[in-house]
Amino acid sequence: MNVKDFDFELPQELIAQDPLEDRSSSRLLVLDKKTGEIEHRTFRDILSYLRKGDCLVINDTKVIPARLFGVKEGTEAKIEILLLKRRENDIWETLVKPGKKAKIGTVITFGDGLLTGTVVDIIEEGNRLIQFSYEGIFEEILDRLGQMPLPPYITHQLKDQTRYQTVYAKHEGSAAAPTAGLHFTKELLAEIEAMGVAIAHVTLHVGLGTFRPVKVDEIEEHHMHSEFYIVDEAEAKKVNDAKKNGGRIVCVGTTSCRTVESASTDDGVLKAGSGWTEIFIYPGYRFKTLDCLITNFHLPESTLVMLVSALAGREHVLNAYEEAIRERYRFFSFGDAMFITDLHEKAVPDGGEQNGDGDQVGNEAGERTEK
């Protein structure tokens, strides 16, 4: 498959620059993964599409204020650093701008010497390994000196830094937010749980590799950067129990999807544990655990568009994107959402079960209420 197969024309004015005041008031395009049928809703209508027995999987990673501005010792030249991945002994993999000023041995100071970094190596794609020295607690210094690493297509200043965090963000370590989760409020999550939907937490620390452009013509030759994930035993059980009882696994965002698919066996059992994943999901991939996906609208030719195309088919996805553009949906991190599901799949009523083909056995009362 060629990267150009995933291209589309996006008007610049549809790139959302600011989050909505009410997280859950964003628009929701519902896409049937089998037929390509589309419904238009608002995000809080997700309640109409979830049902008792489902399991919603959310990524509880927390974005760190990973953008640092410092000066090169000796010349006072300004240098910008983006923290990507924590290594051992206070060493971080970083992006440095401008890179040519950061040779091995370069010392960079931040906050009038509150934090000092020394370039100890240059690795793939020009990323720098920087070893930091400081007194006190690194995270507290970062909170004081760092800025939230908003994507380059967002040019507006973010007034409230918490708006680039999900309401359930817990474990620090990401260089970017799992943005599909930004639409949820605590109240909406409580309503979802009250319906009898299990909510399983996983952690995947989002690196920038997910968002890097695909620089090869044939997508099969693209290599994903590794990201660290954690799945706890109790959370894996929620997913496996839902699956066993005929419920659907609904992942919130491509990061939750990639975590679940990386940590699952071939027969769809989610295993507890932690590790690094480089999973690259594109058309032809067979999903092991995920059934439905809540996601934002992604960049043309990105690995994220390829992932959603693996679930719903490239033509269905590109048609849905064309429809979203016609309907003036908002795109990217602070934009609107899409729910990829099977609109005509029957629910398993209480006491019902699935037959060997995965079709639902039960009465009509279990069907999703059409709106």
mmCIF file of C-alpha atoms in Angstrom:
data_model
loop_
_atom_site.group_PDB
_atom_site.id
_atom_site.type_symbol
_atom_site.label_atom_id
_atom_site.label_comp_id
_atom_site.label_asym_id
_atom_site.label_seq_id
_atom_site.Cartn_x
_atom_site.Cartn_y
_atom_site.Cartn_z
ATOM 1 C CA MET A 1 0.000 0.000 0.000
ATOM 2 C CA ASN A 2 1.192 3.472 -0.886
ATOM 3 C CA VAL A 3 1.156 6.344 1.596
ATOM 4 C CA LYS A 4 -0.721 8.454 -0.989
ATOM 5 C CA ASP A 5 -3.674 6.077 -0.608
ATOM 6 C CA PHE A 6 -4.322 7.787 2.742
ATOM 7 C CA ASP A 7 -4.143 11.385 1.570
ATOM 8 C CA PHE A 8 -7.014 13.878 1.614
ATOM 9 C CA GLU A 9 -7.448 17.632 1.229
ATOM 10 C CA LEU A 10 -8.053 19.366 4.559
ATOM 11 C CA PRO A 11 -8.928 23.085 4.687
ATOM 12 C CA GLN A 12 -6.620 24.849 7.152
ATOM 13 C CA GLU A 13 -9.525 26.544 8.938
ATOM 14 C CA LEU A 14 -10.885 23.172 10.109
ATOM 15 C CA ILE A 15 -7.837 22.536 12.322
ATOM 16 C CA ALA A 16 -9.167 23.225 15.831
ATOM 17 C CA GLN A 17 -7.031 25.758 17.697
ATOM 18 C CA ASP A 18 -8.852 25.859 21.030
ATOM 19 C CA PRO A 19 -10.719 23.312 23.153
ATOM 20 C CA LEU A 20 -14.482 23.763 23.578
ATOM 21 C CA GLU A 21 -15.647 25.083 26.930
ATOM 22 C CA ASP A 22 -17.648 21.893 27.541
ATOM 23 C CA ARG A 23 -15.533 18.836 26.675
ATOM 24 C CA SER A 24 -18.520 16.611 25.890
ATOM 25 C CA SER A 25 -20.263 19.104 23.557
ATOM 26 C CA SER A 26 -17.968 18.332 20.604
ATOM 27 C CA ARG A 27 -19.555 16.707 17.597
ATOM 28 C CA LEU A 28 -19.542 12.945 17.053
ATOM 29 C CA LEU A 29 -19.540 11.251 13.665
ATOM 30 C CA VAL A 30 -20.663 7.642 14.037
ATOM 31 C CA LEU A 31 -19.308 5.344 11.313
ATOM 32 C CA ASP A 32 -20.544 1.822 10.651
ATOM 33 C CA LYS A 33 -17.369 -0.173 10.076
ATOM 34 C CA LYS A 34 -19.134 -2.712 7.842
ATOM 35 C CA THR A 35 -21.419 -0.582 5.655
ATOM 36 C CA GLY A 36 -19.857 2.891 5.822
ATOM 37 C CA GLU A 37 -23.191 4.312 7.045
ATOM 38 C CA ILE A 38 -22.803 7.623 8.907
ATOM 39 C CA GLU A 39 -24.765 9.275 11.708
ATOM 40 C CA HIS A 40 -24.148 12.766 13.121
ATOM 41 C CA ARG A 41 -24.426 13.317 16.876
ATOM 42 C CA THR A 42 -22.851 15.269 19.724
ATOM 43 C CA PHE A 43 -20.280 13.502 21.871
ATOM 44 C CA ARG A 44 -22.475 12.984 24.923
ATOM 45 C CA ASP A 45 -24.749 10.898 22.662
ATOM 46 C CA ILE A 46 -22.109 8.188 23.008
ATOM 47 C CA LEU A 47 -24.439 6.993 25.783
ATOM 48 C CA SER A 48 -26.896 5.873 23.080
ATOM 49 C CA TYR A 49 -24.285 3.678 21.426
ATOM 50 C CA LEU A 50 -22.759 2.000 24.470
ATOM 51 C CA ARG A 51 -24.620 -0.723 26.311
ATOM 52 C CA LYS A 52 -24.574 -2.775 29.463
ATOM 53 C CA GLY A 53 -21.808 -5.379 29.385
ATOM 54 C CA ASP A 54 -19.448 -3.369 27.179
ATOM 55 C CA CYS A 55 -15.985 -2.402 28.383
ATOM 56 C CA LEU A 56 -14.613 1.078 27.717
ATOM 57 C CA VAL A 57 -10.780 1.106 27.669
ATOM 58 C CA ILE A 58 -9.113 4.433 28.519
ATOM 59 C CA ASN A 59 -5.448 5.472 28.554
ATOM 60 C CA ASP A 60 -4.686 7.184 31.875
ATOM 61 C CA THR A 61 -1.261 8.546 30.902
ATOM 62 C CA LYS A 62 -0.510 12.134 31.892
ATOM 63 C CA VAL A 63 1.273 14.647 29.669
ATOM 64 C CA ILE A 64 4.361 16.153 31.256
ATOM 65 C CA PRO A 65 5.323 19.811 30.627
ATOM 66 C CA ALA A 66 7.972 18.430 28.288
ATOM 67 C CA ARG A 67 8.977 21.597 26.389
ATOM 68 C CA LEU A 68 12.003 23.359 27.935
ATOM 69 C CA PHE A 69 13.735 26.573 26.846
ATOM 70 C CA GLY A 70 17.382 26.984 27.781
ATOM 71 C CA VAL A 71 20.662 28.562 26.740
ATOM 72 C CA LYS A 72 23.894 26.966 25.585
ATOM 73 C CA GLU A 73 26.654 27.424 28.156
ATOM 74 C CA GLY A 74 29.423 29.636 26.791
ATOM 75 C CA THR A 75 27.516 31.251 23.903
ATOM 76 C CA GLU A 76 24.099 31.943 25.499
ATOM 77 C CA ALA A 77 22.496 30.694 22.251
ATOM 78 C CA LYS A 78 18.815 29.814 22.777
ATOM 79 C CA ILE A 79 17.950 26.126 22.596
ATOM 80 C CA GLU A 80 14.531 24.440 22.790
ATOM 81 C CA ILE A 81 14.206 20.863 24.044
ATOM 82 C CA LEU A 82 11.308 18.436 23.939
ATOM 83 C CA LEU A 83 11.517 15.490 26.335
ATOM 84 C CA LEU A 84 10.473 12.290 24.562
ATOM 85 C CA LYS A 85 11.469 9.275 26.615
ATOM 86 C CA ARG A 86 12.978 8.772 30.063
ATOM 87 C CA ARG A 87 16.046 6.501 30.193
ATOM 88 C CA GLU A 88 18.113 5.559 33.257
ATOM 89 C CA ASN A 89 20.351 7.872 35.372
ATOM 90 C CA ASP A 90 18.431 11.090 34.597
ATOM 91 C CA ILE A 91 19.032 10.612 30.862
ATOM 92 C CA TRP A 92 16.226 11.554 28.473
ATOM 93 C CA GLU A 93 15.810 11.062 24.756
ATOM 94 C CA THR A 94 14.977 14.505 23.387
ATOM 95 C CA LEU A 95 14.272 16.554 20.301
ATOM 96 C CA VAL A 96 16.523 19.620 20.182
ATOM 97 C CA LYS A 97 15.994 22.815 18.189
ATOM 98 C CA PRO A 98 18.301 23.888 16.570
ATOM 99 C CA GLY A 99 20.079 20.526 16.573
ATOM 100 C CA LYS A 100 23.310 21.844 15.093
ATOM 101 C CA LYS A 101 23.982 23.769 18.323
ATOM 102 C CA ALA A 102 23.755 20.611 20.425
ATOM 103 C CA LYS A 103 26.852 18.537 19.719
ATOM 104 C CA ILE A 104 28.007 15.842 22.152
ATOM 105 C CA GLY A 105 29.363 17.554 25.254
ATOM 106 C CA THR A 106 27.171 20.661 24.887
ATOM 107 C CA VAL A 107 25.884 21.944 28.244
ATOM 108 C CA ILE A 108 22.477 23.639 28.343
ATOM 109 C CA THR A 109 21.143 25.530 31.360
ATOM 110 C CA PHE A 110 17.480 26.125 32.185
ATOM 111 C CA GLY A 111 15.897 28.519 34.664
ATOM 112 C CA ASP A 112 19.139 30.330 35.545
ATOM 113 C CA GLY A 113 20.865 27.075 36.440
ATOM 114 C CA LEU A 114 17.964 25.404 38.276
ATOM 115 C CA LEU A 115 18.362 22.594 35.740
ATOM 116 C CA THR A 116 21.401 21.672 33.635
ATOM 117 C CA GLY A 117 21.564 19.226 30.737
ATOM 118 C CA THR A 118 24.575 17.718 28.972
ATOM 119 C CA VAL A 119 24.308 16.135 25.506
ATOM 120 C CA VAL A 120 25.816 12.652 25.904
ATOM 121 C CA ASP A 121 24.892 11.050 22.566
ATOM 122 C CA ILE A 122 23.200 11.613 19.209
ATOM 123 C CA ILE A 123 20.939 8.746 18.124
ATOM 124 C CA GLU A 124 18.507 7.910 15.304
ATOM 125 C CA GLU A 125 16.929 10.794 13.384
ATOM 126 C CA GLY A 126 19.153 13.262 15.216
ATOM 127 C CA ASN A 127 17.501 12.871 18.613
ATOM 128 C CA ARG A 128 19.815 13.783 21.503
ATOM 129 C CA LEU A 129 20.357 11.873 24.730
ATOM 130 C CA ILE A 130 20.656 14.491 27.467
ATOM 131 C CA GLN A 131 21.723 13.806 31.033
ATOM 132 C CA PHE A 132 20.173 16.255 33.499
ATOM 133 C CA SER A 133 21.581 17.429 36.822
ATOM 134 C CA TYR A 134 19.594 19.330 39.465
ATOM 135 C CA GLU A 135 18.854 19.576 43.159
ATOM 136 C CA GLY A 136 15.458 18.462 44.415
ATOM 137 C CA ILE A 137 12.728 16.576 42.561
ATOM 138 C CA PHE A 138 12.879 16.516 38.763
ATOM 139 C CA GLU A 139 9.085 16.554 38.302
ATOM 140 C CA GLU A 140 8.724 19.639 40.497
ATOM 141 C CA ILE A 141 11.437 21.457 38.520
ATOM 142 C CA LEU A 142 9.717 20.433 35.292
ATOM 143 C CA ASP A 143 6.387 21.811 36.545
ATOM 144 C CA ARG A 144 8.138 25.075 37.247
ATOM 145 C CA LEU A 145 10.183 25.423 34.031
ATOM 146 C CA GLY A 146 8.403 23.321 31.409
ATOM 147 C CA GLN A 147 5.562 24.095 29.037
ATOM 148 C CA MET A 148 2.854 21.797 27.689
ATOM 149 C CA PRO A 149 4.064 20.336 24.351
ATOM 150 C CA LEU A 150 1.178 21.294 22.082
ATOM 151 C CA PRO A 151 1.398 19.981 18.496
ATOM 152 C CA PRO A 152 2.873 22.422 15.933
ATOM 153 C CA TYR A 153 -0.469 22.816 14.126
ATOM 154 C CA ILE A 154 -1.915 24.484 17.256
ATOM 155 C CA THR A 155 -0.706 28.068 17.106
ATOM 156 C CA HIS A 156 -2.919 29.552 19.836
ATOM 157 C CA GLN A 157 -1.644 29.838 23.398
ATOM 158 C CA LEU A 158 -3.445 27.412 25.725
ATOM 159 C CA LYS A 159 -4.903 29.404 28.629
ATOM 160 C CA ASP A 160 -5.644 26.391 30.836
ATOM 161 C CA GLN A 161 -2.920 23.703 30.720
ATOM 162 C CA THR A 162 -5.312 21.064 32.111
ATOM 163 C CA ARG A 163 -7.322 21.187 28.874
ATOM 164 C CA TYR A 164 -4.521 19.215 27.207
ATOM 165 C CA GLN A 165 -5.033 16.470 29.812
ATOM 166 C CA THR A 166 -7.852 13.952 30.083
ATOM 167 C CA VAL A 167 -9.936 14.184 33.279
ATOM 168 C CA TYR A 168 -8.584 10.743 34.235
ATOM 169 C CA ALA A 169 -4.885 11.458 33.541
ATOM 170 C CA LYS A 170 -2.833 9.850 36.312
ATOM 171 C CA HIS A 171 0.579 8.430 35.361
ATOM 172 C CA GLU A 172 3.083 11.020 34.115
ATOM 173 C CA GLY A 173 5.172 10.227 31.077
ATOM 174 C CA SER A 174 3.624 11.370 27.784
ATOM 175 C CA ALA A 175 4.926 13.893 25.286
ATOM 176 C CA ALA A 176 1.434 14.236 23.780
ATOM 177 C CA ALA A 177 -2.120 13.751 25.021
ATOM 178 C CA PRO A 178 -4.291 10.742 24.099
ATOM 179 C CA THR A 179 -6.685 13.230 22.545
ATOM 180 C CA ALA A 180 -9.758 11.033 21.978
ATOM 181 C CA GLY A 181 -10.110 11.034 25.766
ATOM 182 C CA LEU A 182 -10.337 14.830 25.960
ATOM 183 C CA HIS A 183 -14.080 14.637 25.175
ATOM 184 C CA PHE A 184 -14.972 12.867 28.413
ATOM 185 C CA THR A 185 -16.074 14.634 31.582
ATOM 186 C CA LYS A 186 -16.166 12.969 34.997
ATOM 187 C CA GLU A 187 -19.963 13.240 34.895
ATOM 188 C CA LEU A 188 -20.183 11.475 31.525
ATOM 189 C CA LEU A 189 -17.901 8.678 32.723
ATOM 190 C CA ALA A 190 -20.091 8.249 35.823
ATOM 191 C CA GLU A 191 -23.177 7.941 33.590
ATOM 192 C CA ILE A 192 -21.420 5.347 31.452
ATOM 193 C CA GLU A 193 -20.514 3.280 34.513
ATOM 194 C CA ALA A 194 -24.069 3.588 35.838
ATOM 195 C CA MET A 195 -25.288 1.977 32.580
ATOM 196 C CA GLY A 196 -23.306 -1.148 33.442
ATOM 197 C CA VAL A 197 -20.347 -0.442 31.185
ATOM 198 C CA ALA A 198 -17.020 -1.444 32.744
ATOM 199 C CA ILE A 199 -14.216 1.119 32.488
ATOM 200 C CA ALA A 200 -10.733 -0.382 32.217
ATOM 201 C CA HIS A 201 -7.624 1.775 32.663
ATOM 202 C CA VAL A 202 -4.447 1.047 30.718
ATOM 203 C CA THR A 203 -1.350 3.230 30.421
ATOM 204 C CA LEU A 204 0.610 3.978 27.279
ATOM 205 C CA HIS A 205 3.071 6.863 27.424
ATOM 206 C CA VAL A 206 2.588 8.627 24.110
ATOM 207 C CA GLY A 207 5.759 9.506 22.236
ATOM 208 C CA LEU A 208 5.953 11.622 19.124
ATOM 209 C CA GLY A 209 6.713 8.571 16.991
ATOM 210 C CA THR A 210 2.965 7.959 16.653
ATOM 211 C CA PHE A 211 2.595 11.326 14.941
ATOM 212 C CA ARG A 212 5.732 11.338 12.815
ATOM 213 C CA PRO A 213 5.073 11.558 9.078
ATOM 214 C CA VAL A 214 5.477 8.363 7.080
ATOM 215 C CA LYS A 215 8.587 9.076 4.996
ATOM 216 C CA VAL A 216 8.525 5.932 2.858
ATOM 217 C CA ASP A 217 6.281 5.385 -0.179
ATOM 218 C CA GLU A 218 5.254 1.851 0.768
ATOM 219 C CA ILE A 219 3.686 1.948 4.230
ATOM 220 C CA GLU A 220 4.830 -1.607 5.060
ATOM 221 C CA GLU A 221 8.387 -0.234 5.227
ATOM 222 C CA HIS A 222 7.528 2.347 7.910
ATOM 223 C CA HIS A 223 8.951 1.670 11.386
ATOM 224 C CA MET A 224 7.077 2.854 14.482
ATOM 225 C CA HIS A 225 8.971 4.216 17.481
ATOM 226 C CA SER A 226 8.572 2.244 20.704
ATOM 227 C CA GLU A 227 6.267 3.386 23.494
ATOM 228 C CA PHE A 228 5.970 2.020 27.031
ATOM 229 C CA TYR A 229 2.683 0.482 28.221
ATOM 230 C CA ILE A 230 1.304 -1.002 31.442
ATOM 231 C CA VAL A 231 -1.762 -3.246 31.882
ATOM 232 C CA ASP A 232 -2.694 -4.159 35.467
ATOM 233 C CA GLU A 233 -4.214 -7.530 36.353
ATOM 234 C CA ALA A 234 -7.543 -6.080 37.557
ATOM 235 C CA GLU A 235 -7.946 -3.986 34.394
ATOM 236 C CA ALA A 236 -7.133 -6.916 32.106
ATOM 237 C CA LYS A 237 -9.814 -8.926 33.932
ATOM 238 C CA LYS A 238 -12.459 -6.275 33.161
ATOM 239 C CA VAL A 239 -11.666 -6.526 29.455
ATOM 240 C CA ASN A 240 -11.535 -10.325 29.412
ATOM 241 C CA ASP A 241 -14.756 -10.683 31.432
ATOM 242 C CA ALA A 242 -16.621 -8.330 29.092
ATOM 243 C CA LYS A 243 -15.342 -10.202 26.048
ATOM 244 C CA LYS A 244 -16.250 -13.583 27.558
ATOM 245 C CA ASN A 245 -19.784 -12.421 28.360
ATOM 246 C CA GLY A 246 -20.485 -11.088 24.879
ATOM 247 C CA GLY A 247 -19.779 -7.409 25.558
ATOM 248 C CA ARG A 248 -17.807 -5.227 23.167
ATOM 249 C CA ILE A 249 -14.355 -3.786 23.830
ATOM 250 C CA VAL A 250 -14.538 -0.065 23.041
ATOM 251 C CA CYS A 251 -11.131 1.585 23.004
ATOM 252 C CA VAL A 252 -10.850 5.324 23.569
ATOM 253 C CA GLY A 253 -8.184 6.497 21.161
ATOM 254 C CA THR A 254 -5.520 4.862 19.040
ATOM 255 C CA THR A 255 -3.190 4.644 22.066
ATOM 256 C CA SER A 256 -5.625 2.459 24.039
ATOM 257 C CA CYS A 257 -6.152 0.413 20.894
ATOM 258 C CA ARG A 258 -2.427 -0.124 20.388
ATOM 259 C CA THR A 259 -1.974 -1.058 24.059
ATOM 260 C CA VAL A 260 -4.762 -3.635 24.040
ATOM 261 C CA GLU A 261 -3.682 -5.144 20.726
ATOM 262 C CA SER A 262 -0.009 -5.285 21.829
ATOM 263 C CA ALA A 263 -0.802 -7.007 25.110
ATOM 264 C CA SER A 264 -3.351 -9.527 23.793
ATOM 265 C CA THR A 265 -2.840 -13.116 22.731
ATOM 266 C CA ASP A 266 -3.854 -14.203 19.224
ATOM 267 C CA ASP A 267 -7.161 -15.492 20.578
ATOM 268 C CA GLY A 268 -8.031 -12.118 22.111
ATOM 269 C CA VAL A 269 -7.103 -12.544 25.775
ATOM 270 C CA LEU A 270 -5.603 -9.392 27.286
ATOM 271 C CA LYS A 271 -2.542 -10.192 29.387
ATOM 272 C CA ALA A 272 -1.431 -8.099 32.350
ATOM 273 C CA GLY A 273 2.122 -6.801 32.188
ATOM 274 C CA SER A 274 4.277 -4.004 30.880
ATOM 275 C CA GLY A 275 6.681 -3.490 28.027
ATOM 276 C CA TRP A 276 7.543 -1.561 24.900
ATOM 277 C CA THR A 277 5.385 -1.701 21.793
ATOM 278 C CA GLU A 278 6.208 -0.801 18.208
ATOM 279 C CA ILE A 279 2.927 -2.146 16.829
ATOM 280 C CA PHE A 280 1.945 -0.595 13.491
ATOM 281 C CA ILE A 281 -1.689 -1.222 12.568
ATOM 282 C CA TYR A 282 -2.723 -0.705 8.946
ATOM 283 C CA PRO A 283 -5.255 -2.336 6.553
ATOM 284 C CA GLY A 284 -4.922 -6.095 6.550
ATOM 285 C CA TYR A 285 -4.403 -6.222 10.322
ATOM 286 C CA ARG A 286 -6.751 -8.579 12.204
ATOM 287 C CA PHE A 287 -7.912 -7.081 15.498
ATOM 288 C CA LYS A 288 -7.569 -9.517 18.380
ATOM 289 C CA THR A 289 -9.475 -7.751 21.165
ATOM 290 C CA LEU A 290 -10.848 -4.375 20.060
ATOM 291 C CA ASP A 291 -14.388 -4.206 18.651
ATOM 292 C CA CYS A 292 -15.116 -0.456 18.474
ATOM 293 C CA LEU A 293 -13.028 2.708 18.558
ATOM 294 C CA ILE A 294 -13.593 6.287 19.711
ATOM 295 C CA THR A 295 -11.068 8.515 17.962
ATOM 296 C CA ASN A 296 -10.429 12.035 16.689
ATOM 297 C CA PHE A 297 -9.904 13.089 13.064
ATOM 298 C CA HIS A 298 -6.277 12.622 12.071
ATOM 299 C CA LEU A 299 -3.653 14.082 9.748
ATOM 300 C CA PRO A 300 -3.535 13.034 6.091
ATOM 301 C CA GLU A 301 -1.081 10.192 5.357
ATOM 302 C CA SER A 302 -0.577 9.542 9.089
ATOM 303 C CA THR A 303 -0.222 6.151 10.782
ATOM 304 C CA LEU A 304 -3.387 7.062 12.727
ATOM 305 C CA VAL A 305 -5.505 7.284 9.560
ATOM 306 C CA MET A 306 -4.021 3.920 8.569
ATOM 307 C CA LEU A 307 -5.043 2.424 11.922
ATOM 308 C CA VAL A 308 -8.682 3.541 11.662
ATOM 309 C CA SER A 309 -8.696 2.313 8.048
ATOM 310 C CA ALA A 310 -7.652 -1.123 9.306
ATOM 311 C CA LEU A 311 -10.823 -1.202 11.412
ATOM 312 C CA ALA A 312 -13.391 0.359 9.056
ATOM 313 C CA GLY A 313 -11.789 0.059 5.612
ATOM 314 C CA ARG A 314 -9.901 2.758 3.756
ATOM 315 C CA GLU A 315 -12.814 3.771 1.515
ATOM 316 C CA HIS A 316 -15.290 4.029 4.397
ATOM 317 C CA VAL A 317 -12.836 6.121 6.411
ATOM 318 C CA LEU A 318 -11.927 8.498 3.583
ATOM 319 C CA ASN A 319 -15.633 8.894 2.706
ATOM 320 C CA ALA A 320 -16.352 9.701 6.356
ATOM 321 C CA TYR A 321 -13.517 12.252 6.354
ATOM 322 C CA GLU A 322 -14.957 13.869 3.204
ATOM 323 C CA GLU A 323 -18.346 14.044 4.923
ATOM 324 C CA ALA A 324 -16.753 15.535 8.050
ATOM 325 C CA ILE A 325 -15.048 18.200 5.929
ATOM 326 C CA ARG A 326 -18.334 19.007 4.143
ATOM 327 C CA GLU A 327 -20.083 19.262 7.516
ATOM 328 C CA ARG A 328 -17.289 21.472 8.914
ATOM 329 C CA TYR A 329 -16.192 19.147 11.696
ATOM 330 C CA ARG A 330 -13.155 20.310 13.691
ATOM 331 C CA PHE A 331 -9.970 18.276 13.153
ATOM 332 C CA PHE A 332 -6.991 17.030 15.186
ATOM 333 C CA SER A 333 -6.198 17.310 18.916
ATOM 334 C CA PHE A 334 -8.880 19.801 20.031
ATOM 335 C CA GLY A 335 -11.307 18.734 17.302
ATOM 336 C CA ASP A 336 -14.410 16.570 17.115
ATOM 337 C CA ALA A 337 -14.699 12.810 17.490
ATOM 338 C CA MET A 338 -15.600 9.709 15.521
ATOM 339 C CA PHE A 339 -17.075 6.470 16.834
ATOM 340 C CA ILE A 340 -16.338 3.434 14.671
ATOM 341 C CA THR A 341 -18.793 0.663 15.472
ATOM 342 C CA ASP A 342 -21.287 -1.769 13.970
ATOM 343 C CA LEU A 343 -24.586 0.117 13.977
ATOM 344 C CA HIS A 344 -26.693 -2.956 13.275
ATOM 345 C CA GLU A 345 -25.043 -5.449 15.627
ATOM 346 C CA LYS A 346 -27.478 -6.878 18.130
ATOM 347 C CA ALA A 347 -26.726 -6.752 21.831
ATOM 348 C CA VAL A 348 -26.639 -9.941 23.858
ATOM 349 C CA PRO A 349 -29.674 -9.779 26.159
ATOM 350 C CA ASP A 350 -29.325 -11.028 29.724
ATOM 351 C CA GLY A 351 -28.956 -14.774 29.503
ATOM 352 C CA GLY A 352 -28.185 -14.678 25.788
ATOM 353 C CA GLU A 353 -24.996 -15.951 24.258
ATOM 354 C CA GLN A 354 -23.032 -15.733 21.050
ATOM 355 C CA ASN A 355 -23.055 -18.519 18.494
ATOM 356 C CA GLY A 356 -19.924 -19.937 16.952
ATOM 357 C CA ASP A 357 -19.903 -17.360 14.160
ATOM 358 C CA GLY A 358 -19.840 -14.473 16.611
ATOM 359 C CA ASP A 359 -23.494 -13.577 15.790
ATOM 360 C CA GLN A 360 -25.654 -12.629 18.715
ATOM 361 C CA VAL A 361 -28.359 -15.025 19.905
ATOM 362 C CA GLY A 362 -31.231 -13.451 21.796
ATOM 363 C CA ASN A 363 -34.408 -11.468 21.333
ATOM 364 C CA GLU A 364 -34.966 -8.146 19.619
ATOM 365 C CA ALA A 365 -35.159 -6.295 22.945
ATOM 366 C CA GLY A 366 -31.382 -6.337 23.091
ATOM 367 C CA GLU A 367 -30.880 -4.250 19.967
ATOM 368 C CA ARG A 368 -29.481 -0.714 20.146
ATOM 369 C CA THR A 369 -32.320 1.776 20.221
ATOM 370 C CA GLU A 370 -32.358 3.671 16.939
ATOM 371 C CA LYS A 371 -32.465 7.427 17.298
#
